[in-house]
Coordinates of N, CA, C and O in Angstrom, one line a residue:
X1 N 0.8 -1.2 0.0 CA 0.0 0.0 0.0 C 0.9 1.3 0.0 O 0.5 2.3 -0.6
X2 N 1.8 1.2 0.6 CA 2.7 2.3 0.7 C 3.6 2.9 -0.6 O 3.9 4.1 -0.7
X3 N 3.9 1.6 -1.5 CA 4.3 1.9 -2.7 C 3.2 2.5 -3.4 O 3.3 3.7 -3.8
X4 N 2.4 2.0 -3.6 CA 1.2 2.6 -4.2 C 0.7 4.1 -4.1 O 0.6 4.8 -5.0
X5 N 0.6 4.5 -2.7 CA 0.6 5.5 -2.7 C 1.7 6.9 -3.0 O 1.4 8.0 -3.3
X6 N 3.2 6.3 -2.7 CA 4.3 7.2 -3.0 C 4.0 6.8 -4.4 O 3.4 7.8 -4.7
X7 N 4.0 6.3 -5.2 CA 3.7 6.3 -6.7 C 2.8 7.6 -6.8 O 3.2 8.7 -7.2
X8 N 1.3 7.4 -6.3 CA 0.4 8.5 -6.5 C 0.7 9.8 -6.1 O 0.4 10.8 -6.7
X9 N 1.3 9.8 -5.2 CA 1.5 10.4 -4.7 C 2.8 11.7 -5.5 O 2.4 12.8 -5.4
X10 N 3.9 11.4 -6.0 CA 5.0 11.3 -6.9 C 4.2 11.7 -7.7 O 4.4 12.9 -7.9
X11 N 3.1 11.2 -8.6 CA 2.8 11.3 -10.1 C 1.9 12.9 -10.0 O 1.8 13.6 -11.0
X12 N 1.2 13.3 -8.6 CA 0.7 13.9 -8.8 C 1.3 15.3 -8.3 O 0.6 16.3 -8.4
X13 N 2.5 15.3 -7.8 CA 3.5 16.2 -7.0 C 4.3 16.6 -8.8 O 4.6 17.8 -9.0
X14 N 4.6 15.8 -10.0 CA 5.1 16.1 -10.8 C 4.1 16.1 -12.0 O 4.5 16.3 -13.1
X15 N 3.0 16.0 -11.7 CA 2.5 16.7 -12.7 C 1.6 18.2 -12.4 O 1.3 18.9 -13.3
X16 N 1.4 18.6 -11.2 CA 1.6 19.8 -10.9 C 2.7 20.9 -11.5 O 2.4 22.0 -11.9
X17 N 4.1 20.4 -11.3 CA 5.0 20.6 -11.8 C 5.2 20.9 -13.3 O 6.3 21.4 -13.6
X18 N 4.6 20.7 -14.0 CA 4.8 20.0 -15.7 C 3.5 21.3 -15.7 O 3.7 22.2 -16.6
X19 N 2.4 21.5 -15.0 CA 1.5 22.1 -15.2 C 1.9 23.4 -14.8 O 1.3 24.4 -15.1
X20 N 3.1 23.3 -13.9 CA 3.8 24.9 -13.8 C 5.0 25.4 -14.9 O 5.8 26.3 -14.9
X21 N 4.8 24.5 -15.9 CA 5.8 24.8 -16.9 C 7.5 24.2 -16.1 O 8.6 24.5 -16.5
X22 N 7.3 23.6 -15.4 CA 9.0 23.1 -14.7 C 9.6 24.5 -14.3 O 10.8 24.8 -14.5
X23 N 8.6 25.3 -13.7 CA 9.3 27.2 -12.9 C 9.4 26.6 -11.1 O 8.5 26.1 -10.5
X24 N 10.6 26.8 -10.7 CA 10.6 26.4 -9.3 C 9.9 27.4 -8.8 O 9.3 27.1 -7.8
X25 N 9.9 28.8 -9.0 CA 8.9 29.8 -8.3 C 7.7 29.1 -8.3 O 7.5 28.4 -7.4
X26 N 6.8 29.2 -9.4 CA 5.9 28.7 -9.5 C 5.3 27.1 -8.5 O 4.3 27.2 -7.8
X27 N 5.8 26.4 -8.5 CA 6.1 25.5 -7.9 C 5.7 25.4 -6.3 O 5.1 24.6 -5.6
X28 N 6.3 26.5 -6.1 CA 6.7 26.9 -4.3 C 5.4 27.4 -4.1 O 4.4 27.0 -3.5
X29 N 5.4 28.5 -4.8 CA 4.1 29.3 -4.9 C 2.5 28.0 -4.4 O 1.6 27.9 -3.6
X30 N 2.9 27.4 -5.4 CA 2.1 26.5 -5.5 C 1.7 25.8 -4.1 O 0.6 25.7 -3.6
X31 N 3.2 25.2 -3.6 CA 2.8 24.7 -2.3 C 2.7 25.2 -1.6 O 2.1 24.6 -0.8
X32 N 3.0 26.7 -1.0 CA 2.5 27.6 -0.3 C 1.1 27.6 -0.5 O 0.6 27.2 0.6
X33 N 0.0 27.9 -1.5 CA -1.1 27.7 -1.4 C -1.6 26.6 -0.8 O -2.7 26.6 -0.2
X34 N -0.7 25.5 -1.0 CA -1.7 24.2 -0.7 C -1.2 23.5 0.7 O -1.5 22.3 0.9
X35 N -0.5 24.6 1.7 CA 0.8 24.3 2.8 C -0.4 23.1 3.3 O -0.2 21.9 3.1
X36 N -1.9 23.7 3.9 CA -2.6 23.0 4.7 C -2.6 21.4 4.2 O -2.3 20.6 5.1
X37 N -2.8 20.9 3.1 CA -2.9 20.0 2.6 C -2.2 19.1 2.7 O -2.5 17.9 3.1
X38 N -0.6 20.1 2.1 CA 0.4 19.3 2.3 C 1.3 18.5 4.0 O 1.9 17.5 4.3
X39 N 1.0 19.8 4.8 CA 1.1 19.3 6.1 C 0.1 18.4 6.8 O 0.5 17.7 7.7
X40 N -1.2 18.4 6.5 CA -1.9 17.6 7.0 C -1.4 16.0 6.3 O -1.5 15.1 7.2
X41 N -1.1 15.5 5.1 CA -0.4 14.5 4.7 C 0.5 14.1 5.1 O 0.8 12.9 5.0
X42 N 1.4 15.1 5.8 CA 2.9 14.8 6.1 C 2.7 14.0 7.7 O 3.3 13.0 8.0
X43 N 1.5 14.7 8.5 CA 1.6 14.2 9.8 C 1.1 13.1 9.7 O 1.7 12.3 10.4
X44 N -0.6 12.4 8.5 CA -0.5 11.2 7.9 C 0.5 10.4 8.3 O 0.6 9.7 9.3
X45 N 1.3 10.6 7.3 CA 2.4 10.3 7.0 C 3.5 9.7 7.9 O 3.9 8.5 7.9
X46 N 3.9 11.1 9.0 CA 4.5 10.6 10.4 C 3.6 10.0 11.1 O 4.3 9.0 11.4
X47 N 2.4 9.8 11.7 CA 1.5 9.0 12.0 C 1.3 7.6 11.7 O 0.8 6.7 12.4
X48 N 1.7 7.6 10.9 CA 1.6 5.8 10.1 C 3.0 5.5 10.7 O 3.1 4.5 11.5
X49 N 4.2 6.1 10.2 CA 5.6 5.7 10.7 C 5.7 5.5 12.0 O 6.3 4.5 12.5
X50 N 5.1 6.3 12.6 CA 5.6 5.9 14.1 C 4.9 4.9 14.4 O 5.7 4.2 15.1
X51 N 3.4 4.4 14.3 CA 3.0 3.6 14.8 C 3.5 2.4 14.3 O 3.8 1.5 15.1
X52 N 3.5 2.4 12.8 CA 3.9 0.7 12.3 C 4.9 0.4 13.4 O 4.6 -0.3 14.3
X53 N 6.2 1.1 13.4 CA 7.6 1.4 13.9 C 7.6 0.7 15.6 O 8.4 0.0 16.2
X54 N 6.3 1.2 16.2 CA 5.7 0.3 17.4 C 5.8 -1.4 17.5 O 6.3 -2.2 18.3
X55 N 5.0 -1.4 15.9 CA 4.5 -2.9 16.1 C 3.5 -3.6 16.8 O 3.5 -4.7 17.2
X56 N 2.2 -2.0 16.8 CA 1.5 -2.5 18.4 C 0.4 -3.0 17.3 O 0.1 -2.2 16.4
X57 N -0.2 -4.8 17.5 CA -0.8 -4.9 16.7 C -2.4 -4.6 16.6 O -3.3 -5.3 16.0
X58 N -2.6 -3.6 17.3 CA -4.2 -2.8 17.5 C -3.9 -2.0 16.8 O -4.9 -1.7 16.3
X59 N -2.9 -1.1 16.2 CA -2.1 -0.3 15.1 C -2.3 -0.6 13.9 O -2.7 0.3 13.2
X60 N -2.2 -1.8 13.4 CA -2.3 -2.4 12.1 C -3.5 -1.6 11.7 O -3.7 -0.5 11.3
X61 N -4.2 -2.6 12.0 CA -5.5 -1.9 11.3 C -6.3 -0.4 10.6 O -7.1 -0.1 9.6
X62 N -5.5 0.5 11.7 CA -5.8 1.9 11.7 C -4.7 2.4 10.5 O -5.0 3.3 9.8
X63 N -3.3 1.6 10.4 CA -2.6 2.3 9.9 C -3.2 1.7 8.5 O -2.9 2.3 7.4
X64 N -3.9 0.6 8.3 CA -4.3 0.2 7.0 C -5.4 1.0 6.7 O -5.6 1.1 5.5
X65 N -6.1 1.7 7.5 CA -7.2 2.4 7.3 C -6.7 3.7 6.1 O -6.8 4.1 4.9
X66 N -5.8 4.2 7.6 CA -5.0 5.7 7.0 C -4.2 5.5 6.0 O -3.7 6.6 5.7
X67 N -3.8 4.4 5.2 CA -3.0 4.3 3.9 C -4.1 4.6 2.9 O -4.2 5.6 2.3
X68 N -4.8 3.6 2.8 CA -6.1 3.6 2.5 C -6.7 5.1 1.8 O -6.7 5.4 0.6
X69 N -7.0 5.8 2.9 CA -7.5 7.0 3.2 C -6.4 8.2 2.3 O -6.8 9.2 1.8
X70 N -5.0 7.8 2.3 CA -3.9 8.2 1.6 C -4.0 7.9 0.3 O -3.8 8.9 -0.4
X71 N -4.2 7.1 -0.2 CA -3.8 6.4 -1.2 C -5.4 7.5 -2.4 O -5.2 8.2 -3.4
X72 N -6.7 7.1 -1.8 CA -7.4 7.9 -2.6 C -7.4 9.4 -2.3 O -8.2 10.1 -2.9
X73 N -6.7 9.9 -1.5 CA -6.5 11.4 -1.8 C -5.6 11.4 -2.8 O -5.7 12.4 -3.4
X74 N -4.8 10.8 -3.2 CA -3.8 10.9 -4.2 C -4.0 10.1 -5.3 O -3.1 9.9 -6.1
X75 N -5.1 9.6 -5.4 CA -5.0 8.7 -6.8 C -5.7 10.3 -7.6 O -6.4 11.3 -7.4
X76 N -5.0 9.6 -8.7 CA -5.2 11.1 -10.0 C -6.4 11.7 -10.0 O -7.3 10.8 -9.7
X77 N -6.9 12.8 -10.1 CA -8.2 13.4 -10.5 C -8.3 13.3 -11.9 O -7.6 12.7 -12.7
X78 N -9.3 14.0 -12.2 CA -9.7 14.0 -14.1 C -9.1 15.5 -13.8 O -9.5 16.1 -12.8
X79 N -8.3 15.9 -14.7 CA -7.7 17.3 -14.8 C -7.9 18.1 -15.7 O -8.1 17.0 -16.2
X80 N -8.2 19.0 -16.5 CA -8.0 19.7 -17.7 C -7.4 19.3 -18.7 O -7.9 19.1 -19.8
X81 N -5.9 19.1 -18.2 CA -5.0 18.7 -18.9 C -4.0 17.4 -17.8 O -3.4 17.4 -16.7
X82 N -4.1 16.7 -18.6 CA -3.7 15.4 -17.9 C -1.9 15.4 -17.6 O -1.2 16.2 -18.3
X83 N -1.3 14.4 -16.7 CA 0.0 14.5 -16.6 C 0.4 14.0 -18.2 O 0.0 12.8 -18.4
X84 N 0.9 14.5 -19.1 CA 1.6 13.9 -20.0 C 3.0 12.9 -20.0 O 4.0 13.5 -19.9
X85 N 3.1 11.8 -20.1 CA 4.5 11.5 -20.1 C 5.5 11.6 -20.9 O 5.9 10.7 -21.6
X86 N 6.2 12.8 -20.7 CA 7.7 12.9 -21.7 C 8.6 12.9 -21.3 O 8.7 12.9 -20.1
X87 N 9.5 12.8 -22.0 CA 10.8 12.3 -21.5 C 11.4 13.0 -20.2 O 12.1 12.2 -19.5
X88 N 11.2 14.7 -19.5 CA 11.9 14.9 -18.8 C 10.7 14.4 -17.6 O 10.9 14.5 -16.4
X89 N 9.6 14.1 -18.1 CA 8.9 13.6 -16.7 C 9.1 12.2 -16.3 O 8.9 11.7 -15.2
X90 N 9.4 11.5 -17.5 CA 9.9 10.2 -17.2 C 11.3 9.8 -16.5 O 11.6 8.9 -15.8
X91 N 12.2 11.0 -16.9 CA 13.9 11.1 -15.8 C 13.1 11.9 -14.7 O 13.5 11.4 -13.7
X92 N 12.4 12.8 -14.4 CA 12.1 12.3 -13.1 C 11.1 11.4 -12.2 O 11.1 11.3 -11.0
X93 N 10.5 10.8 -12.9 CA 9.9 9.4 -12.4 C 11.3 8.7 -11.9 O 11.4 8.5 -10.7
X94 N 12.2 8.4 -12.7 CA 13.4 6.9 -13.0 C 14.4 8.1 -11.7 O 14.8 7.4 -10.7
X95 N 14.7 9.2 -11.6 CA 15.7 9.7 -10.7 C 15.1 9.5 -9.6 O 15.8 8.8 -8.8
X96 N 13.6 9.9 -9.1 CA 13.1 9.6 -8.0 C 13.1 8.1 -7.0 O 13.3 7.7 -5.9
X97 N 12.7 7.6 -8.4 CA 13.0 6.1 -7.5 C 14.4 5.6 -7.7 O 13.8 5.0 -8.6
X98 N 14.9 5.5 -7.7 CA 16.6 5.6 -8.2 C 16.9 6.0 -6.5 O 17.0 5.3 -5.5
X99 N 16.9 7.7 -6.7 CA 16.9 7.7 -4.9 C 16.4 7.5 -4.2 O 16.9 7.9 -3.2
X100 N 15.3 6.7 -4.1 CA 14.4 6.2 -2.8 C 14.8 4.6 -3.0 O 14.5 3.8 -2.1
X101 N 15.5 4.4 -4.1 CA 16.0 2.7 -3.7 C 17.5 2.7 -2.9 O 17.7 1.9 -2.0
X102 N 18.4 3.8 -3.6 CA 19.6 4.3 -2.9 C 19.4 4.4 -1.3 O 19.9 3.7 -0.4
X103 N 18.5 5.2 -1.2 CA 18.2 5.2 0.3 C 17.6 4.6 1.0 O 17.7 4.8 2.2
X104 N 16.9 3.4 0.5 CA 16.5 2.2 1.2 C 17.8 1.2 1.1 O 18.1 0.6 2.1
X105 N 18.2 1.1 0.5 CA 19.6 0.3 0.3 C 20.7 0.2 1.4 O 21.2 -0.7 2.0
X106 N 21.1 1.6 1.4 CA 21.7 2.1 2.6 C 21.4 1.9 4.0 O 22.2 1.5 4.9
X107 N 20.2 2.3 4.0 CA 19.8 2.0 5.3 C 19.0 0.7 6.2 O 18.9 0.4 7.4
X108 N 18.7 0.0 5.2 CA 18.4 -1.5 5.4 C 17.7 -1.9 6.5 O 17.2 -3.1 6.3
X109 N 17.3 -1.4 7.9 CA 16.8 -1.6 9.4 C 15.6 -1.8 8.6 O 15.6 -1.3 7.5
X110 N 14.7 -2.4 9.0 CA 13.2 -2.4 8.8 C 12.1 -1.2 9.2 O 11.4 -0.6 8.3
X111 N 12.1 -0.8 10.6 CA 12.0 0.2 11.1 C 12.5 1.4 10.1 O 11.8 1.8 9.2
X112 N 14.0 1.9 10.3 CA 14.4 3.4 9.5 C 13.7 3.0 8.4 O 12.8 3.7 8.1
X113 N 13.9 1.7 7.5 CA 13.2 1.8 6.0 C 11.9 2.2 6.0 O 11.6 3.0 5.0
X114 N 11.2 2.0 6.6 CA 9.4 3.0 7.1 C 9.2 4.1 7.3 O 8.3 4.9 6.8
X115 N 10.2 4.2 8.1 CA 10.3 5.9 8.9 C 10.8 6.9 7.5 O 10.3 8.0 7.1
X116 N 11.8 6.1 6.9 CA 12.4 6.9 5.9 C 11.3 7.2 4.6 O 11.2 8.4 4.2
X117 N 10.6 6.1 3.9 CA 9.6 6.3 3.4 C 8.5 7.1 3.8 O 7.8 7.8 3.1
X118 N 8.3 6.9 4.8 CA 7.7 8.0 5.2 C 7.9 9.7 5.3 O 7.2 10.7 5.3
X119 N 9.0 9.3 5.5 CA 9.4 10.8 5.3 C 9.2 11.4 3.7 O 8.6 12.4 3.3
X120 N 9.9 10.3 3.1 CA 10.0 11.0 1.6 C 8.6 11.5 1.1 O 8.3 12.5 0.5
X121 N 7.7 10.4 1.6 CA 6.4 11.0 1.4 C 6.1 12.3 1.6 O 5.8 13.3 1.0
X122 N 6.3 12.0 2.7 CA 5.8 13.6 3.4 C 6.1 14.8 2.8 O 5.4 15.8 2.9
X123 N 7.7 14.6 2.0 CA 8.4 15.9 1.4 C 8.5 15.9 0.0 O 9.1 16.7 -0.7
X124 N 7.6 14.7 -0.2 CA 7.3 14.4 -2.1 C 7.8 15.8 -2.8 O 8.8 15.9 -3.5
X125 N 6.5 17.3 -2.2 CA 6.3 18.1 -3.0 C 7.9 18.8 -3.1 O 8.1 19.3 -4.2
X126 N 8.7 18.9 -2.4 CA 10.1 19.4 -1.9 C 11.5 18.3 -2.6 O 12.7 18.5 -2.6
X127 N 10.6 17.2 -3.0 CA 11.7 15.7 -3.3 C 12.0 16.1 -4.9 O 13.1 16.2 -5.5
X128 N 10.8 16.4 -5.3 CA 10.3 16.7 -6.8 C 11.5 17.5 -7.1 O 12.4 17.0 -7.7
X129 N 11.5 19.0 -6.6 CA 12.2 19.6 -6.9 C 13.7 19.2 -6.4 O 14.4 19.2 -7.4
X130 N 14.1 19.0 -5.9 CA 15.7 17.9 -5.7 C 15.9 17.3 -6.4 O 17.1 17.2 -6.7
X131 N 14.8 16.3 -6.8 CA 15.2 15.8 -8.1 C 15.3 16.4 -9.6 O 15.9 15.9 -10.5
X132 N 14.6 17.1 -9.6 CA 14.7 17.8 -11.0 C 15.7 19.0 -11.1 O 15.9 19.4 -12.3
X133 N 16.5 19.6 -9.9 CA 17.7 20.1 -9.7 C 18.7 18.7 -10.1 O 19.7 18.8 -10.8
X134 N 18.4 17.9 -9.8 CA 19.7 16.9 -10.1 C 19.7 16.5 -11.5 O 20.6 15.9 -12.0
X135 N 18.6 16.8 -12.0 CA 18.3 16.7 -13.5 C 18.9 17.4 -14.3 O 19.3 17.1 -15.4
X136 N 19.0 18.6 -13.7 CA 19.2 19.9 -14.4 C 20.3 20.1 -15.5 O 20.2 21.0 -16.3
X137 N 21.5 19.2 -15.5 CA 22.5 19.0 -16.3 C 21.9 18.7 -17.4 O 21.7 19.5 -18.3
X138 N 21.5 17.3 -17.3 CA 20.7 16.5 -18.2 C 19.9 17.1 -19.2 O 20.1 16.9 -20.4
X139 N 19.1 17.8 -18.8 CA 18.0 18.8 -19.1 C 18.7 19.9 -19.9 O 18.3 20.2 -21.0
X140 N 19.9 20.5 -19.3 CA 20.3 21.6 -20.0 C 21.1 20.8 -21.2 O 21.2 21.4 -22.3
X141 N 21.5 19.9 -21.1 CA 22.5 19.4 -22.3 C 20.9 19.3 -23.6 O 21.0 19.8 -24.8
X142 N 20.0 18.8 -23.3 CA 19.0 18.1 -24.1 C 18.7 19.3 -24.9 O 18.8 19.5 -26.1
X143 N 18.1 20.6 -23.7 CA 17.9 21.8 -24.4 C 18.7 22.3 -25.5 O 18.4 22.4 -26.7
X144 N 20.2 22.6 -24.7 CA 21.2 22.8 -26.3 C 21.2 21.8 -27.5 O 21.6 22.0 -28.6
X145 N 20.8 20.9 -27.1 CA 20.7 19.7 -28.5 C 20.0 20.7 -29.3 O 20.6 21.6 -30.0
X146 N 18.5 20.6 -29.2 CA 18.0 21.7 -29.6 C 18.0 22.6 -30.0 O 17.5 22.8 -31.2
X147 N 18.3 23.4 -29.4 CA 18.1 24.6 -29.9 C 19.4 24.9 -31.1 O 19.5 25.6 -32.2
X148 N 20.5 24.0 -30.5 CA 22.0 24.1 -32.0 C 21.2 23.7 -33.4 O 21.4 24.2 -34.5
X149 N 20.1 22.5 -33.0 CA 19.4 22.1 -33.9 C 18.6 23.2 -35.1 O 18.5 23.3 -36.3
X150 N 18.1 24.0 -33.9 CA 16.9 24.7 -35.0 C 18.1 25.8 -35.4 O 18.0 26.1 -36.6
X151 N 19.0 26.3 -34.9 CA 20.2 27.2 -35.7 C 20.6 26.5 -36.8 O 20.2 27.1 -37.8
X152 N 21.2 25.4 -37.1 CA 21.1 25.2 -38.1 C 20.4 24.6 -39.3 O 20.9 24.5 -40.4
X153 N 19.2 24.3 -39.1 CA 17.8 24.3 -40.0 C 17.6 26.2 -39.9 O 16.6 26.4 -40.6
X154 N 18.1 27.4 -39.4 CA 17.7 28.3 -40.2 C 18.6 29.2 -40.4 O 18.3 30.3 -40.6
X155 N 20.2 28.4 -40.4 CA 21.4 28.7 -41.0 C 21.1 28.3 -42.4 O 21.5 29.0 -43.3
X156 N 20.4 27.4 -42.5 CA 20.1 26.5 -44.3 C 19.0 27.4 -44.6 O 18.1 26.8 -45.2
X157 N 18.9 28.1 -44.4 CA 17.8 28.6 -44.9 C 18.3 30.4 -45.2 O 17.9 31.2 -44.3
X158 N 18.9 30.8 -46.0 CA 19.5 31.9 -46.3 C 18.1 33.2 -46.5 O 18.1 34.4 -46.2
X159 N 16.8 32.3 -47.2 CA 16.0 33.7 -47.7 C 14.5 33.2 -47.1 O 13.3 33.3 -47.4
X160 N 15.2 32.8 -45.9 CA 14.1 32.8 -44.1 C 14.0 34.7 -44.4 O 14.9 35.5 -44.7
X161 N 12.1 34.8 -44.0 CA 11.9 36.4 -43.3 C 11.7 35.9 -41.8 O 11.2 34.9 -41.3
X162 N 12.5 37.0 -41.3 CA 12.0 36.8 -39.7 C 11.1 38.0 -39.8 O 11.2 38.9 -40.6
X163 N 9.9 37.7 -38.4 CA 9.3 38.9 -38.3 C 8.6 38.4 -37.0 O 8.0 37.4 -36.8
X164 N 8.9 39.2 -36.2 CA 8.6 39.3 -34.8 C 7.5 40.1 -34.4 O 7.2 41.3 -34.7
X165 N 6.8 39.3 -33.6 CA 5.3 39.7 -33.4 C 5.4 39.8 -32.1 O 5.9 38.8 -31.5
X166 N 4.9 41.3 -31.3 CA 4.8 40.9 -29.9 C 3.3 41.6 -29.2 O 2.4 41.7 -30.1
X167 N 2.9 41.9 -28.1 CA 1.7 42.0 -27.8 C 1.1 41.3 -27.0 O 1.7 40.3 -27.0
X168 N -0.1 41.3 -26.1 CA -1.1 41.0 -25.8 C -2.1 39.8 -26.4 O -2.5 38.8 -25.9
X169 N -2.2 40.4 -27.7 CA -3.4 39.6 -28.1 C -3.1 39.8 -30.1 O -2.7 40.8 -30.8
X170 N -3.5 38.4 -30.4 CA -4.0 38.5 -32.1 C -2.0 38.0 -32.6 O -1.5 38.1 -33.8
X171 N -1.5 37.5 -31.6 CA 0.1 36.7 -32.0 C -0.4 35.3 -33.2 O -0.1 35.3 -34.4
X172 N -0.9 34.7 -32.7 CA -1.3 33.7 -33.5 C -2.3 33.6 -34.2 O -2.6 32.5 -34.7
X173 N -2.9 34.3 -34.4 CA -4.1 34.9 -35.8 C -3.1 35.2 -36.4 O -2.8 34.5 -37.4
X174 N -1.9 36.3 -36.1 CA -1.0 36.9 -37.4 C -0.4 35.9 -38.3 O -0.3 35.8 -39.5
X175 N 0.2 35.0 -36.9 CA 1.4 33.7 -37.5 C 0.8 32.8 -38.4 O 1.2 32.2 -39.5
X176 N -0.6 32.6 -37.7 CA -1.8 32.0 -38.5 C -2.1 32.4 -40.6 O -1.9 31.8 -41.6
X177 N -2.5 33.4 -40.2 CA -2.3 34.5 -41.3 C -1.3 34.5 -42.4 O -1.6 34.0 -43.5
X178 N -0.1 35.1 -42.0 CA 1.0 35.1 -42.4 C 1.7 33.8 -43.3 O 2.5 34.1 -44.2
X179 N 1.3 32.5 -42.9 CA 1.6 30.8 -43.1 C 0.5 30.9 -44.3 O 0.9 30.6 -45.4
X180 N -1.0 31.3 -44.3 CA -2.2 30.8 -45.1 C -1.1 31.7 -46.4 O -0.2 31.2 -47.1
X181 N -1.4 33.1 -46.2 CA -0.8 34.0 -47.3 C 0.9 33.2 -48.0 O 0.9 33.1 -49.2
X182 N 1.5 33.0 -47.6 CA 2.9 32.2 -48.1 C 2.4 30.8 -48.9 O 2.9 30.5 -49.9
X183 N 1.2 29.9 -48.2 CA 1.3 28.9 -48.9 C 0.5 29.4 -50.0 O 0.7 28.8 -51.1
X184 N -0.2 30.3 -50.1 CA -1.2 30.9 -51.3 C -0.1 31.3 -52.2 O 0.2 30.6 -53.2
X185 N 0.5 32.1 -51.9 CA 1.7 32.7 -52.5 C 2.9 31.0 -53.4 O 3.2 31.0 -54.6
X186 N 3.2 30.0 -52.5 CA 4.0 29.1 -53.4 C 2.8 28.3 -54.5 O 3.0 27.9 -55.6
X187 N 1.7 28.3 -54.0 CA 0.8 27.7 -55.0 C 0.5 28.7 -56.7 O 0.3 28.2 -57.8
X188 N 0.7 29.9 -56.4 CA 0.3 29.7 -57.7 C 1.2 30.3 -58.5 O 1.1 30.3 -59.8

């Protein structure tokens, strides 16, 4: 149950993220609005840890209740726009668990391995960004792929018009525009 939920949990902490454009302001911003939420999960969270960590077996049950109870606050909503899977959300899927197996690895006790899961839980929304800081090389190399790329697709291109559109409103009606008139133009 507890994988299950750090899964949901994870998927919905980074696609928030994806839905902030990957801006760590934004991001923070973000959890600042939602502190109540997120702290109320966290004590979840420490709540379940400490008791499993007991072993008191009148515990069990309650803590199966509250995983439970975890698990569908975090299973996906219907969104607007759904988490998409692309590639930099998939290296942070694979980095995330990457470090949460590193750190179960390490620490091996049965107990800490709970406690410690539990923690990560708790700091998902804060994990996300740690991890996508560790990404950040990665990310920046992929970006320069890119962008060297479109330099030279419009290095090859000698009798490219640039024309820069800025404003408020009516950018993509113009670009819109602009594209109908050119193909009108090679057609006849």
């Amino acid at each position: 149950l507890l994988s299950i939920n750090l899964f949901f949990y994870l998927s919905a902490n980074i696609h928030t993220f994806q839905l902030n454009h990957y801006k760590y302001d934004a991001q923070i911003r973000w959890i600042g609005r939602n502190i109540l939420k997120i702290i109320l999960q966290s004590i979840l969270y420490i709540v379940l840890a400490l008791g499993l960590s007991l072993e008191n077996y009148i515990y069990v049950p309650l803590a199966i209740a509250l995983m439970i109870i975890a698990i569908f606050i975090n299973i996906p909503k219907k969104a607007k726009k759904p988490l998409v899977y692309t590639a930099r959300v998939k290296r942070l899927i694979i980095t995330a668990y990457i470090l949460i197996a590193i750190a179960l690895f390490i620490i091996r006790d049965k107990d800490t391995i709970l406690i410690t899961t539990y923690a990560i839980s708790a700091l998902t929304p804060a994990f996300i960004l740690l991890v996508d800081l560790l990404n950040k090389p990665i990310n920046g190399l992929i970006n320069r792929k890119y962008v060297n790329e479109a330099k030279k697709i419009i290095k090859g291109m000698p009798n490219l018009t640039v024309i820069g559109v800025t404003g408020s409103y009516g950018k993509t009606s113009t670009k819109n525009f602009l594209y109908k008139n050119q193909f009108r133009q090679q057609q006849q």
